[in-house]
Amino acid sequence: MKLIDISLLISPSTITYPGNPKVSIISKKTNTSVISTLVIGTHTGTHIDSPRHAFKNGKGIDSLSLDSFVGDVRVLNLASVKKTIEVMDLKKHRIKKGERILVKTSNSKRGYKKFYSDYVHLSPEAAQFLGDTKISLFGIDYLSVKQRGNPDNRPHTELLKRNIAILEGIDLSKVSAGSYLLIALPLKIKGGDGSPTRAVLARL
Ligand SMILES: [Zn+2]
């Protein structure tokens, strides 16, 4: 099985969403080994949001069903979307209940060397559509599903209130549209609002 790594590299120069901690890795040498202290946000790089991210009493990352994070996934090519993914952009793809969906937008082409505020994001209505469709996971190729600065948090809440996993910060630049196997397990952080993940795809 050939794996395609869709994870962002974690280093002190990793881009972070404004307000998130900067990555710091401090290594200490002993006589026999090297041990590092890793400072990283729960929403840094390629990561998963848990319902706790948006809801005070929402499920923590440790209590989400792992089934969402391993299994069939469909990558949709939304490269023609300029700024906001709308319901009609998704409807074309006949998304079904239980599907895992990743969207490849122009974000993947722009890359991840510099943070862009005007990344392609999900509209509140499109998030509601995905929630109503009851998909099992939604992934996007930037650090947030929501437009920066928009007070309407439905892109998160419409998914998280139904325990639909959100996978953010995936790099789909080397991936074409189609069906794959996804593996993107979160760390088992007690009550966590999110977790970094090493996300990979395999061709089916
Ligand atoms: Zn997040």
mmCIF file of C-alpha atoms and ligand atoms in Angstrom:
data_model
loop_
_atom_site.group_PDB
_atom_site.id
_atom_site.type_symbol
_atom_site.label_atom_id
_atom_site.label_comp_id
_atom_site.label_asym_id
_atom_site.label_seq_id
_atom_site.Cartn_x
_atom_site.Cartn_y
_atom_site.Cartn_z
ATOM 1 C CA MET A 1 0.000 0.000 0.000
ATOM 2 C CA LYS A 2 1.467 3.357 -1.064
ATOM 3 C CA LEU A 3 0.793 6.095 1.470
ATOM 4 C CA ILE A 4 0.497 9.773 0.569
ATOM 5 C CA ASP A 5 1.415 12.075 3.433
ATOM 6 C CA ILE A 6 -1.004 15.030 3.606
ATOM 7 C CA SER A 7 0.369 16.419 6.882
ATOM 8 C CA LEU A 8 2.115 19.743 7.397
ATOM 9 C CA LEU A 9 5.649 19.699 8.767
ATOM 10 C CA ILE A 10 5.957 20.711 12.435
ATOM 11 C CA SER A 11 8.887 23.016 13.169
ATOM 12 C CA PRO A 12 9.419 26.454 14.735
ATOM 13 C CA SER A 13 8.682 27.943 11.308
ATOM 14 C CA THR A 14 5.306 26.184 10.881
ATOM 15 C CA ILE A 15 2.600 28.747 10.134
ATOM 16 C CA THR A 16 -0.005 29.104 12.892
ATOM 17 C CA TYR A 17 -3.460 30.628 12.918
ATOM 18 C CA PRO A 18 -3.322 34.060 14.604
ATOM 19 C CA GLY A 19 -3.753 33.667 18.368
ATOM 20 C CA ASN A 20 -2.365 30.128 18.470
ATOM 21 C CA PRO A 21 0.950 29.346 20.187
ATOM 22 C CA LYS A 22 4.116 29.231 18.118
ATOM 23 C CA VAL A 23 5.804 25.857 17.829
ATOM 24 C CA SER A 24 8.851 25.405 20.031
ATOM 25 C CA ILE A 25 11.052 22.329 20.229
ATOM 26 C CA ILE A 26 13.775 22.355 22.864
ATOM 27 C CA SER A 27 16.081 19.356 22.915
ATOM 28 C CA LYS A 28 18.055 18.182 25.919
ATOM 29 C CA LYS A 29 20.945 15.742 25.711
ATOM 30 C CA THR A 30 21.711 13.238 28.416
ATOM 31 C CA ASN A 31 24.652 10.823 28.320
ATOM 32 C CA THR A 32 22.676 8.282 26.372
ATOM 33 C CA SER A 33 19.783 10.012 24.673
ATOM 34 C CA VAL A 34 18.033 13.126 23.446
ATOM 35 C CA ILE A 35 14.666 14.225 24.861
ATOM 36 C CA SER A 36 12.737 17.243 23.641
ATOM 37 C CA THR A 37 10.091 19.495 25.086
ATOM 38 C CA LEU A 38 7.508 20.138 22.428
ATOM 39 C CA VAL A 39 5.274 23.213 22.706
ATOM 40 C CA ILE A 40 2.460 23.030 20.217
ATOM 41 C CA GLY A 41 -1.148 24.193 20.057
ATOM 42 C CA THR A 42 -3.978 21.693 19.819
ATOM 43 C CA HIS A 43 -4.919 23.401 16.514
ATOM 44 C CA THR A 44 -1.421 23.636 15.059
ATOM 45 C CA GLY A 45 -0.556 22.155 11.687
ATOM 46 C CA THR A 46 -2.637 19.202 10.529
ATOM 47 C CA HIS A 47 -5.184 18.678 13.283
ATOM 48 C CA ILE A 48 -8.646 17.590 14.326
ATOM 49 C CA ASP A 49 -11.250 19.754 16.082
ATOM 50 C CA SER A 50 -13.390 18.111 18.745
ATOM 51 C CA PRO A 51 -16.859 19.374 19.792
ATOM 52 C CA ARG A 52 -15.197 20.864 22.899
ATOM 53 C CA HIS A 53 -13.579 23.438 20.570
ATOM 54 C CA ALA A 54 -16.973 25.097 20.084
ATOM 55 C CA PHE A 55 -19.141 23.755 22.920
ATOM 56 C CA LYS A 56 -18.301 23.954 26.621
ATOM 57 C CA ASN A 57 -19.842 20.563 27.323
ATOM 58 C CA GLY A 58 -18.993 19.057 23.946
ATOM 59 C CA LYS A 59 -17.136 15.768 23.603
ATOM 60 C CA GLY A 60 -13.398 15.911 24.134
ATOM 61 C CA ILE A 61 -11.005 14.519 21.549
ATOM 62 C CA ASP A 62 -10.432 11.414 23.698
ATOM 63 C CA SER A 63 -14.077 10.404 23.568
ATOM 64 C CA LEU A 64 -14.698 10.698 19.828
ATOM 65 C CA SER A 65 -15.319 7.480 17.935
ATOM 66 C CA LEU A 66 -12.098 6.468 16.172
ATOM 67 C CA ASP A 67 -14.149 5.065 13.289
ATOM 68 C CA SER A 68 -14.409 8.569 11.795
ATOM 69 C CA PHE A 69 -10.642 8.815 11.370
ATOM 70 C CA VAL A 70 -9.896 5.604 9.494
ATOM 71 C CA GLY A 71 -11.720 4.506 6.366
ATOM 72 C CA ASP A 72 -12.919 5.430 2.899
ATOM 73 C CA VAL A 73 -12.689 9.100 1.997
ATOM 74 C CA ARG A 74 -13.488 11.142 -1.087
ATOM 75 C CA VAL A 75 -11.319 14.062 -2.174
ATOM 76 C CA LEU A 76 -13.335 16.689 -4.061
ATOM 77 C CA ASN A 77 -11.658 19.097 -6.449
ATOM 78 C CA LEU A 78 -12.945 22.566 -5.529
ATOM 79 C CA ALA A 79 -10.042 24.441 -7.124
ATOM 80 C CA SER A 80 -12.461 26.714 -8.988
ATOM 81 C CA VAL A 81 -13.971 28.110 -5.762
ATOM 82 C CA LYS A 82 -12.632 31.641 -5.361
ATOM 83 C CA LYS A 83 -13.241 32.331 -1.693
ATOM 84 C CA THR A 84 -16.247 30.652 -0.107
ATOM 85 C CA ILE A 85 -17.430 27.067 -0.564
ATOM 86 C CA GLU A 86 -21.195 27.315 -1.012
ATOM 87 C CA VAL A 87 -23.933 24.652 -0.906
ATOM 88 C CA MET A 88 -24.040 24.449 -4.721
ATOM 89 C CA ASP A 89 -20.304 23.678 -4.879
ATOM 90 C CA LEU A 90 -20.923 20.629 -2.698
ATOM 91 C CA LYS A 91 -24.294 19.513 -4.073
ATOM 92 C CA LYS A 92 -22.720 18.780 -7.479
ATOM 93 C CA HIS A 93 -20.722 15.984 -5.881
ATOM 94 C CA ARG A 94 -23.735 14.071 -4.546
ATOM 95 C CA ILE A 95 -22.378 13.687 -1.058
ATOM 96 C CA LYS A 96 -23.973 10.852 0.884
ATOM 97 C CA LYS A 97 -24.697 10.157 4.542
ATOM 98 C CA GLY A 98 -21.718 8.692 6.391
ATOM 99 C CA GLU A 99 -19.117 9.797 3.834
ATOM 100 C CA ARG A 100 -15.754 11.244 4.760
ATOM 101 C CA ILE A 101 -15.104 14.279 2.562
ATOM 102 C CA LEU A 102 -11.891 16.246 1.962
ATOM 103 C CA VAL A 103 -11.904 19.378 -0.172
ATOM 104 C CA LYS A 104 -8.946 20.361 -2.310
ATOM 105 C CA THR A 105 -9.077 24.094 -2.950
ATOM 106 C CA SER A 106 -6.651 26.719 -4.242
ATOM 107 C CA ASN A 107 -5.268 26.787 -0.662
ATOM 108 C CA SER A 108 -3.197 23.692 -1.486
ATOM 109 C CA LYS A 109 -1.688 25.446 -4.499
ATOM 110 C CA ARG A 110 -0.770 28.587 -2.547
ATOM 111 C CA GLY A 111 1.108 26.487 -0.045
ATOM 112 C CA TYR A 112 1.836 26.769 3.654
ATOM 113 C CA LYS A 113 5.022 28.830 3.887
ATOM 114 C CA LYS A 114 3.175 32.041 4.764
ATOM 115 C CA PHE A 115 -0.180 32.518 6.553
ATOM 116 C CA TYR A 116 -2.957 33.885 4.319
ATOM 117 C CA SER A 117 -6.035 35.470 5.913
ATOM 118 C CA ASP A 118 -8.102 35.152 2.736
ATOM 119 C CA TYR A 119 -8.011 31.348 2.523
ATOM 120 C CA VAL A 120 -10.860 29.418 0.906
ATOM 121 C CA HIS A 121 -13.352 28.430 3.621
ATOM 122 C CA LEU A 122 -16.776 26.889 4.162
ATOM 123 C CA SER A 123 -19.907 29.063 4.205
ATOM 124 C CA PRO A 124 -22.221 28.678 7.224
ATOM 125 C CA GLU A 125 -24.935 27.300 4.908
ATOM 126 C CA ALA A 126 -22.557 24.797 3.312
ATOM 127 C CA ALA A 127 -21.601 23.558 6.785
ATOM 128 C CA GLN A 128 -25.285 23.190 7.639
ATOM 129 C CA PHE A 129 -25.776 21.212 4.420
ATOM 130 C CA LEU A 130 -22.933 18.839 5.352
ATOM 131 C CA GLY A 131 -24.352 18.496 8.849
ATOM 132 C CA ASP A 132 -27.835 17.749 7.555
ATOM 133 C CA THR A 133 -26.345 15.203 5.140
ATOM 134 C CA LYS A 134 -24.754 13.552 8.211
ATOM 135 C CA ILE A 135 -21.318 12.976 6.757
ATOM 136 C CA SER A 136 -18.797 11.481 9.193
ATOM 137 C CA LEU A 137 -15.757 13.699 8.620
ATOM 138 C CA PHE A 138 -14.961 16.921 6.794
ATOM 139 C CA GLY A 139 -11.442 18.014 5.932
ATOM 140 C CA ILE A 140 -10.139 21.233 4.412
ATOM 141 C CA ASP A 141 -6.718 22.275 3.144
ATOM 142 C CA TYR A 142 -6.240 25.227 5.481
ATOM 143 C CA LEU A 143 -6.017 25.883 9.212
ATOM 144 C CA SER A 144 -9.723 26.655 9.688
ATOM 145 C CA VAL A 145 -13.038 25.774 8.059
ATOM 146 C CA LYS A 146 -14.397 29.202 8.977
ATOM 147 C CA GLN A 147 -13.699 32.522 7.297
ATOM 148 C CA ARG A 148 -11.242 34.549 9.353
ATOM 149 C CA GLY A 149 -12.958 37.203 11.460
ATOM 150 C CA ASN A 150 -16.497 36.051 10.679
ATOM 151 C CA PRO A 151 -18.475 35.933 13.946
ATOM 152 C CA ASP A 152 -20.842 33.315 12.495
ATOM 153 C CA ASN A 153 -19.255 30.111 13.798
ATOM 154 C CA ARG A 154 -21.638 27.706 12.021
ATOM 155 C CA PRO A 155 -18.846 26.216 9.886
ATOM 156 C CA HIS A 156 -17.652 24.678 13.160
ATOM 157 C CA THR A 157 -20.886 24.310 15.124
ATOM 158 C CA GLU A 158 -23.041 22.746 12.401
ATOM 159 C CA LEU A 159 -20.540 19.899 12.161
ATOM 160 C CA LEU A 160 -19.361 19.593 15.743
ATOM 161 C CA LYS A 161 -22.855 19.589 17.276
ATOM 162 C CA ARG A 162 -23.454 16.354 15.351
ATOM 163 C CA ASN A 163 -20.058 14.942 16.374
ATOM 164 C CA ILE A 164 -18.848 15.203 12.761
ATOM 165 C CA ALA A 165 -15.071 15.331 12.876
ATOM 166 C CA ILE A 166 -13.282 18.315 11.332
ATOM 167 C CA LEU A 167 -9.817 17.767 9.896
ATOM 168 C CA GLU A 168 -7.929 21.003 9.221
ATOM 169 C CA GLY A 169 -4.527 21.904 7.839
ATOM 170 C CA ILE A 170 -4.185 19.112 5.312
ATOM 171 C CA ASP A 171 -1.935 19.638 2.292
ATOM 172 C CA LEU A 172 -3.625 18.194 -0.792
ATOM 173 C CA SER A 173 -1.201 19.647 -3.339
ATOM 174 C CA LYS A 174 0.006 16.170 -4.344
ATOM 175 C CA VAL A 175 -3.441 14.563 -4.316
ATOM 176 C CA SER A 176 -5.965 14.419 -7.127
ATOM 177 C CA ALA A 177 -9.717 14.075 -6.716
ATOM 178 C CA GLY A 178 -10.980 10.569 -6.093
ATOM 179 C CA SER A 179 -11.460 7.840 -3.529
ATOM 180 C CA TYR A 180 -8.825 6.930 -0.971
ATOM 181 C CA LEU A 181 -8.333 5.327 2.401
ATOM 182 C CA LEU A 182 -7.812 7.941 5.130
ATOM 183 C CA ILE A 183 -5.870 7.442 8.334
ATOM 184 C CA ALA A 184 -5.765 10.508 10.617
ATOM 185 C CA LEU A 185 -5.985 9.526 14.268
ATOM 186 C CA PRO A 186 -5.924 12.200 16.983
ATOM 187 C CA LEU A 187 -3.813 11.958 20.130
ATOM 188 C CA LYS A 188 -5.676 10.770 23.233
ATOM 189 C CA ILE A 189 -5.719 14.106 25.073
ATOM 190 C CA LYS A 190 -8.082 14.115 28.061
ATOM 191 C CA GLY A 191 -11.026 16.390 27.303
ATOM 192 C CA GLY A 192 -9.016 17.924 24.452
ATOM 193 C CA ASP A 193 -10.532 20.622 22.214
ATOM 194 C CA GLY A 194 -8.421 19.328 19.357
ATOM 195 C CA SER A 195 -5.299 17.398 18.513
ATOM 196 C CA PRO A 196 -2.537 17.326 15.951
ATOM 197 C CA THR A 197 -2.650 14.288 13.679
ATOM 198 C CA ARG A 198 -0.412 12.611 11.114
ATOM 199 C CA ALA A 199 -2.806 12.309 8.193
ATOM 200 C CA VAL A 200 -2.196 9.953 5.284
ATOM 201 C CA LEU A 201 -4.136 8.736 2.266
ATOM 202 C CA ALA A 202 -3.792 5.497 0.349
ATOM 203 C CA ARG A 203 -5.167 4.819 -3.120
ATOM 204 C CA LEU A 204 -7.999 2.312 -3.064
HETATM 205 ZN ZN ZN B 1 -9.014 23.640 14.598
#
